[in-house]
Amino acid sequence: YGGTAALLNSVAWVESSAWDGRYALVVCGDIAVYAPGPARPTGGGGAVAMLVGPDAPLVMAGPRATHAFEVYDFYKPRGDTEYATVDGKLSQDAYLASVDTCWSRLKAKLGAPAAAEQLGLNGSPADLRAFDYVCMHSPYNKLVQKGFARLLYGDFADDATAPRFAGDAQRWAGVPPANTVGDREAEKCFVGLAKPDFEAKCAPSDTASRQVGNCYTAALYMNLLSLVSAKASSLIGARLLLFSYGSGAVATAFTLIGREPSGGSALALPPASPFTLERIATTAQLAERLTARTCSDLPTLTRVRARRRRNAARTHAQDRPTPEPCG
């Protein structure tokens, strides 16, 4: 979540009376490493840099909703290893519960006329249908699918009688979202019900995360870059719903809207072209860079991980102070 905290702070600075005309540069970077076991294949490493300033091709608009609570789902209490202490089931439930809470709070805020006007809803329902695309924090793609389905469940909880929820979903009519986190049957039903929307709204953002793995604080913004790379100028006028999550836990849902810059920013000075969505996609060359990576194998990864762990333990032992005798 550190990348999101930096982004929100940077936006607040640019919007404030303290802003001095400079751009803010937000760099989100992390390395996800796990002990041998089922979580290890989800790990990845990557960084995303974002420039924050006026006349941007993506504008943060409307309200945002944040949820924070104490949960020991993922933490690093030991200095002699890079590996976190992880409770996978607890972490998954915390993620999904955070989607529920942030989504419910955001929709409540979007019910205010001023917020609806900011997003151009023009009387349209403040639900998943109001957003053209969705980018979510991505520990692994299956959890993103489950998280997206929770957005649809939140809409169902608000209006279970809507025709789009006819059929098997009615088994959960009147059941609060909190009571269905971890319910395998409800999960299967709503993941299936949400699949067409997921493919249209969320799947275009998963190119990098499916190939690179979980990059922790960079994950959401790697997905945003994937979406921009895939859709470029077609995002102009589109509403993007973003969901950020960090273990421990804190989460925020917010909205970006694509736009065509006026060309008045410093980055449009000759010989540079205006700083547009198309320019981001062209400059990033995401597909080409993913293809150009060097392929390795599992034994090499295991060997490197073991060496890093020995080095971390050795460094920790060297850094520990020598106890002084008492008295």
Short mmCIF file of C-alpha atoms in Angstrom, two decimals:
data_model
loop_
_atom_site.label_atom_id
_atom_site.label_comp_id
_atom_site.label_asym_id
_atom_site.label_seq_id
_atom_site.Cartn_x
_atom_site.Cartn_y
_atom_site.Cartn_z
CA TYR A 1 0.00 0.00 0.00
CA GLY A 2 3.02 2.30 0.30
CA GLY A 3 2.81 3.25 -3.37
CA THR A 4 -0.82 4.30 -2.98
CA ALA A 5 0.02 6.34 0.13
CA ALA A 6 2.75 8.12 -1.83
CA LEU A 7 0.41 8.74 -4.78
CA LEU A 8 -2.37 10.18 -2.59
CA ASN A 9 0.12 12.38 -0.73
CA SER A 10 1.56 13.63 -4.02
CA VAL A 11 -1.88 14.45 -5.42
CA ALA A 12 -2.73 16.27 -2.19
CA TRP A 13 0.49 18.32 -2.49
CA VAL A 14 -0.16 19.30 -6.12
CA GLU A 15 -3.72 20.33 -5.19
CA SER A 16 -2.61 22.34 -2.15
CA SER A 17 -1.58 25.97 -1.56
CA ALA A 18 1.91 24.64 -0.78
CA TRP A 19 2.45 23.42 -4.34
CA ASP A 20 5.37 25.24 -6.01
CA GLY A 21 4.81 24.19 -9.62
CA ARG A 22 7.05 21.14 -9.68
CA TYR A 23 5.98 17.63 -10.61
CA ALA A 24 5.86 14.87 -7.99
CA LEU A 25 7.53 11.58 -8.84
CA VAL A 26 6.08 8.47 -7.21
CA VAL A 27 8.14 5.27 -7.49
CA CYS A 28 6.54 2.00 -6.34
CA GLY A 29 8.95 -0.92 -6.13
CA ASP A 30 9.12 -4.23 -4.31
CA ILE A 31 10.40 -7.78 -4.44
CA ALA A 32 8.07 -10.57 -3.39
CA VAL A 33 9.98 -13.62 -2.16
CA TYR A 34 8.51 -16.60 -0.37
CA ALA A 35 9.80 -19.68 1.38
CA PRO A 36 9.52 -22.96 -0.58
CA GLY A 37 5.86 -23.89 -0.87
CA PRO A 38 2.68 -23.01 -2.76
CA ALA A 39 3.14 -19.22 -2.44
CA ARG A 40 6.58 -19.12 -4.05
CA PRO A 41 5.37 -19.22 -7.70
CA THR A 42 3.26 -16.08 -7.09
CA GLY A 43 6.29 -13.96 -6.21
CA GLY A 44 7.64 -11.33 -8.54
CA GLY A 45 9.75 -8.20 -8.69
CA GLY A 46 9.05 -4.90 -10.37
CA ALA A 47 8.70 -1.14 -10.11
CA VAL A 48 6.42 1.50 -11.58
CA ALA A 49 7.11 5.26 -11.68
CA MET A 50 4.31 7.81 -11.93
CA LEU A 51 4.56 11.53 -12.63
CA VAL A 52 1.97 13.67 -10.84
CA GLY A 53 1.09 17.14 -12.03
CA PRO A 54 -1.42 19.30 -13.91
CA ASP A 55 -2.98 18.54 -17.29
CA ALA A 56 -2.48 14.79 -16.84
CA PRO A 57 -3.94 12.14 -19.17
CA LEU A 58 -5.32 10.31 -16.12
CA VAL A 59 -7.09 12.42 -13.52
CA MET A 60 -8.08 11.34 -10.01
CA ALA A 61 -11.74 12.27 -9.71
CA GLY A 62 -14.58 11.93 -7.26
CA PRO A 63 -14.48 10.52 -3.75
CA ARG A 64 -12.35 7.66 -2.49
CA ALA A 65 -12.98 5.15 0.27
CA THR A 66 -10.43 3.66 2.67
CA HIS A 67 -10.65 0.76 5.10
CA ALA A 68 -8.01 -0.04 7.72
CA PHE A 69 -7.96 -2.69 10.43
CA GLU A 70 -5.43 -4.75 12.38
CA VAL A 71 -4.82 -8.25 11.08
CA TYR A 72 -1.67 -10.38 11.15
CA ASP A 73 -2.17 -11.86 7.70
CA PHE A 74 1.31 -11.06 6.39
CA TYR A 75 4.19 -9.57 8.34
CA LYS A 76 7.96 -9.81 8.79
CA PRO A 77 8.89 -10.23 12.47
CA ARG A 78 12.32 -11.79 11.82
CA GLY A 79 15.43 -9.95 10.71
CA ASP A 80 17.35 -13.06 9.69
CA THR A 81 15.18 -13.86 6.66
CA GLU A 82 13.48 -12.08 3.77
CA TYR A 83 10.52 -14.41 4.05
CA ALA A 84 7.33 -13.11 5.62
CA THR A 85 5.13 -14.91 8.09
CA VAL A 86 1.98 -15.53 6.07
CA ASP A 87 -1.46 -16.85 6.88
CA GLY A 88 -2.76 -17.42 3.36
CA LYS A 89 -6.41 -18.03 4.22
CA LEU A 90 -6.52 -15.06 6.60
CA SER A 91 -4.85 -12.82 4.02
CA GLN A 92 -7.29 -13.84 1.29
CA ASP A 93 -10.27 -13.19 3.56
CA ALA A 94 -8.82 -9.81 4.62
CA TYR A 95 -8.39 -8.82 0.97
CA LEU A 96 -11.95 -9.80 0.05
CA ALA A 97 -13.44 -8.16 3.14
CA SER A 98 -11.54 -4.98 2.26
CA VAL A 99 -13.02 -5.05 -1.25
CA ASP A 100 -16.49 -5.30 0.30
CA THR A 101 -15.98 -2.42 2.71
CA CYS A 102 -14.23 -0.04 0.31
CA TRP A 103 -16.80 -0.72 -2.42
CA SER A 104 -19.75 -0.17 -0.09
CA ARG A 105 -18.29 3.08 1.23
CA LEU A 106 -17.36 4.36 -2.23
CA LYS A 107 -20.84 3.69 -3.58
CA ALA A 108 -22.38 5.50 -0.61
CA LYS A 109 -20.21 8.54 -1.38
CA LEU A 110 -21.06 8.36 -5.08
CA GLY A 111 -24.70 8.68 -4.10
CA ALA A 112 -24.08 12.35 -3.29
CA PRO A 113 -25.08 14.60 -6.24
CA ALA A 114 -21.74 16.47 -6.27
CA ALA A 115 -19.73 13.23 -6.45
CA ALA A 116 -21.99 11.78 -9.15
CA GLU A 117 -21.58 14.97 -11.17
CA GLN A 118 -17.79 14.80 -10.85
CA LEU A 119 -17.81 11.36 -12.46
CA GLY A 120 -20.46 12.27 -15.00
CA LEU A 121 -22.89 9.59 -13.85
CA ASN A 122 -25.86 11.70 -14.98
CA GLY A 123 -28.38 9.73 -12.98
CA SER A 124 -26.84 6.32 -13.76
CA PRO A 125 -26.62 3.86 -10.86
CA ALA A 126 -23.44 4.12 -8.78
CA ASP A 127 -22.52 0.47 -9.22
CA LEU A 128 -20.09 -1.67 -11.23
CA ARG A 129 -21.87 -0.77 -14.47
CA ALA A 130 -20.73 2.85 -14.02
CA PHE A 131 -17.08 1.89 -14.57
CA ASP A 132 -15.52 0.99 -17.88
CA TYR A 133 -12.46 -0.75 -16.40
CA VAL A 134 -11.29 -2.07 -13.05
CA CYS A 135 -7.71 -2.43 -11.80
CA MET A 136 -7.10 -4.35 -8.56
CA HIS A 137 -4.17 -5.26 -6.36
CA SER A 138 -3.07 -8.64 -7.66
CA PRO A 139 -1.39 -11.14 -5.32
CA TYR A 140 -2.37 -13.76 -7.92
CA ASN A 141 -4.94 -13.68 -10.70
CA LYS A 142 -7.46 -16.05 -9.15
CA LEU A 143 -7.77 -13.76 -6.12
CA VAL A 144 -8.36 -10.81 -8.46
CA GLN A 145 -11.23 -12.75 -10.04
CA LYS A 146 -12.66 -13.37 -6.58
CA GLY A 147 -12.20 -9.73 -5.63
CA PHE A 148 -13.96 -8.56 -8.79
CA ALA A 149 -16.82 -10.92 -7.97
CA ARG A 150 -17.12 -9.22 -4.57
CA LEU A 151 -17.84 -5.95 -6.37
CA LEU A 152 -20.74 -7.65 -8.11
CA TYR A 153 -21.89 -9.16 -4.81
CA GLY A 154 -21.93 -5.67 -3.33
CA ASP A 155 -24.27 -4.57 -6.13
CA PHE A 156 -26.38 -7.67 -5.50
CA ALA A 157 -26.59 -6.87 -1.78
CA ASP A 158 -27.94 -3.41 -2.67
CA ASP A 159 -30.50 -4.64 -5.22
CA ALA A 160 -30.99 -8.41 -5.19
CA THR A 161 -34.22 -8.13 -7.20
CA ALA A 162 -32.49 -6.75 -10.31
CA PRO A 163 -33.08 -9.01 -13.34
CA ARG A 164 -29.34 -9.57 -13.82
CA PHE A 165 -29.31 -11.43 -10.49
CA ALA A 166 -32.13 -13.84 -11.29
CA GLY A 167 -31.43 -17.52 -10.77
CA ASP A 168 -29.00 -19.20 -8.41
CA ALA A 169 -27.78 -15.90 -6.90
CA GLN A 170 -31.15 -15.56 -5.14
CA ARG A 171 -29.97 -18.15 -2.60
CA TRP A 172 -28.00 -15.31 -1.00
CA ALA A 173 -30.66 -12.60 -1.20
CA GLY A 174 -30.58 -10.61 2.01
CA VAL A 175 -27.27 -12.10 3.14
CA PRO A 176 -24.76 -9.32 4.01
CA PRO A 177 -21.45 -9.47 2.12
CA ALA A 178 -19.50 -10.01 5.36
CA ASN A 179 -21.38 -13.28 5.91
CA THR A 180 -20.27 -14.74 2.57
CA VAL A 181 -16.50 -14.13 2.69
CA GLY A 182 -15.08 -17.64 2.52
CA ASP A 183 -18.38 -19.17 1.39
CA ARG A 184 -17.22 -21.44 -1.45
CA GLU A 185 -20.67 -21.83 -2.99
CA ALA A 186 -21.34 -18.08 -3.04
CA GLU A 187 -17.85 -17.52 -4.43
CA LYS A 188 -18.40 -19.99 -7.26
CA CYS A 189 -21.78 -18.50 -8.12
CA PHE A 190 -20.64 -14.87 -8.26
CA VAL A 191 -17.29 -15.54 -9.92
CA GLY A 192 -19.29 -17.24 -12.68
CA LEU A 193 -21.87 -14.47 -12.79
CA ALA A 194 -19.13 -11.83 -12.96
CA LYS A 195 -17.04 -13.59 -15.64
CA PRO A 196 -18.29 -11.61 -18.69
CA ASP A 197 -17.73 -8.31 -16.88
CA PHE A 198 -14.37 -9.50 -15.60
CA GLU A 199 -13.19 -10.33 -19.10
CA ALA A 200 -14.35 -6.96 -20.41
CA LYS A 201 -13.41 -4.67 -17.53
CA CYS A 202 -10.59 -6.30 -15.56
CA ALA A 203 -8.74 -8.80 -17.75
CA PRO A 204 -7.23 -6.06 -20.01
CA SER A 205 -5.20 -4.91 -16.98
CA ASP A 206 -3.63 -8.24 -16.03
CA THR A 207 -0.99 -8.65 -18.77
CA ALA A 208 2.04 -7.80 -16.63
CA SER A 209 0.90 -9.30 -13.33
CA ARG A 210 0.14 -12.68 -14.92
CA GLN A 211 3.68 -12.80 -16.34
CA VAL A 212 5.68 -11.06 -13.62
CA GLY A 213 3.87 -12.14 -10.46
CA ASN A 214 3.02 -10.21 -7.31
CA CYS A 215 5.05 -7.01 -6.98
CA TYR A 216 3.39 -5.91 -3.74
CA THR A 217 3.20 -2.09 -3.72
CA ALA A 218 3.82 -1.92 -7.48
CA ALA A 219 1.17 -4.52 -8.36
CA LEU A 220 -1.85 -2.24 -8.79
CA TYR A 221 0.07 0.28 -10.85
CA MET A 222 1.62 -2.40 -13.02
CA ASN A 223 -1.95 -3.41 -13.79
CA LEU A 224 -2.82 0.21 -14.58
CA LEU A 225 0.16 0.37 -16.95
CA SER A 226 -1.03 -2.86 -18.58
CA LEU A 227 -4.45 -1.32 -19.15
CA VAL A 228 -3.00 1.88 -20.62
CA SER A 229 -0.67 -0.17 -22.83
CA ALA A 230 -3.60 -2.22 -24.11
CA LYS A 231 -6.18 0.55 -24.57
CA ALA A 232 -4.16 3.78 -24.90
CA SER A 233 -6.27 6.63 -26.33
CA SER A 234 -9.49 4.59 -26.14
CA LEU A 235 -9.40 5.30 -22.39
CA ILE A 236 -10.23 8.96 -23.00
CA GLY A 237 -13.50 9.58 -21.19
CA ALA A 238 -13.42 6.15 -19.53
CA ARG A 239 -13.96 5.69 -15.80
CA LEU A 240 -11.41 3.43 -14.11
CA LEU A 241 -12.06 1.91 -10.68
CA LEU A 242 -8.85 1.14 -8.76
CA PHE A 243 -8.57 -0.98 -5.61
CA SER A 244 -5.34 -0.94 -3.59
CA TYR A 245 -4.62 -3.32 -0.70
CA GLY A 246 -1.76 -3.77 1.72
CA SER A 247 -1.54 -6.47 4.36
CA GLY A 248 -1.84 -5.49 7.95
CA ALA A 249 -4.24 -4.10 6.61
CA VAL A 250 -5.24 -0.96 4.72
CA ALA A 251 -7.11 -0.60 1.43
CA THR A 252 -8.45 2.23 -0.74
CA ALA A 253 -10.82 2.37 -3.70
CA PHE A 254 -10.67 5.40 -5.99
CA THR A 255 -11.45 6.54 -9.52
CA LEU A 256 -9.35 7.71 -12.45
CA ILE A 257 -10.76 9.23 -15.63
CA GLY A 258 -8.89 9.22 -18.93
CA ARG A 259 -8.62 12.53 -20.77
CA GLU A 260 -6.87 14.29 -23.64
CA PRO A 261 -4.31 16.77 -22.24
CA SER A 262 -4.50 20.32 -23.51
CA GLY A 263 -0.78 20.30 -24.25
CA GLY A 264 -0.02 23.11 -21.84
CA SER A 265 2.17 21.11 -19.48
CA ALA A 266 5.95 21.37 -19.38
CA LEU A 267 6.21 17.91 -20.89
CA ALA A 268 4.64 19.18 -24.10
CA LEU A 269 7.51 21.58 -24.82
CA PRO A 270 9.34 20.98 -28.13
CA PRO A 271 10.54 18.57 -29.26
CA ALA A 272 8.41 16.35 -27.03
CA SER A 273 4.88 15.41 -28.05
CA PRO A 274 1.98 16.06 -25.64
CA PHE A 275 1.98 13.72 -22.66
CA THR A 276 -0.93 11.50 -23.71
CA LEU A 277 -2.18 8.00 -22.96
CA GLU A 278 -0.90 6.95 -26.38
CA ARG A 279 2.53 8.33 -25.52
CA ILE A 280 2.63 6.36 -22.27
CA ALA A 281 1.77 3.14 -24.12
CA THR A 282 4.35 3.80 -26.83
CA THR A 283 7.11 4.78 -24.39
CA ALA A 284 6.53 1.90 -21.96
CA GLN A 285 6.77 -0.80 -24.67
CA LEU A 286 5.36 -3.23 -22.13
CA ALA A 287 4.79 -6.20 -24.42
CA GLU A 288 8.25 -5.89 -25.97
CA ARG A 289 9.96 -5.65 -22.60
CA LEU A 290 8.12 -8.67 -21.26
CA THR A 291 9.14 -10.66 -24.34
CA ALA A 292 12.78 -9.55 -24.01
CA ARG A 293 13.22 -11.01 -20.52
CA THR A 294 15.82 -13.73 -19.94
CA CYS A 295 14.25 -17.11 -19.24
CA SER A 296 15.59 -19.14 -16.31
CA ASP A 297 14.54 -22.41 -14.67
CA LEU A 298 13.26 -23.56 -11.30
CA PRO A 299 16.52 -25.16 -10.04
CA THR A 300 18.34 -21.87 -10.69
CA LEU A 301 15.68 -19.90 -8.84
CA THR A 302 15.80 -22.31 -5.89
CA ARG A 303 19.59 -22.10 -5.74
CA VAL A 304 19.59 -18.28 -5.85
CA ARG A 305 16.86 -18.07 -3.21
CA ALA A 306 18.84 -20.36 -0.89
CA ARG A 307 21.97 -18.25 -1.32
CA ARG A 308 20.04 -15.04 -0.60
CA ARG A 309 18.60 -16.59 2.54
CA ARG A 310 22.06 -17.59 3.80
CA ASN A 311 23.36 -14.10 3.10
CA ALA A 312 20.43 -12.49 4.91
CA ALA A 313 20.98 -14.69 7.95
CA ARG A 314 24.72 -13.93 7.92
CA THR A 315 24.15 -10.17 7.65
CA HIS A 316 21.60 -10.26 10.46
CA ALA A 317 24.06 -12.11 12.72
CA GLN A 318 26.81 -9.58 11.96
CA ASP A 319 24.54 -6.61 12.67
CA ARG A 320 23.31 -7.87 16.03
CA PRO A 321 25.00 -6.04 18.92
CA THR A 322 27.13 -8.10 21.29
CA PRO A 323 25.36 -8.33 24.67
CA GLU A 324 27.17 -6.49 27.44
CA PRO A 325 27.59 -8.17 30.81
CA CYS A 326 25.23 -6.98 33.50
CA GLY A 327 26.46 -5.32 36.67
#
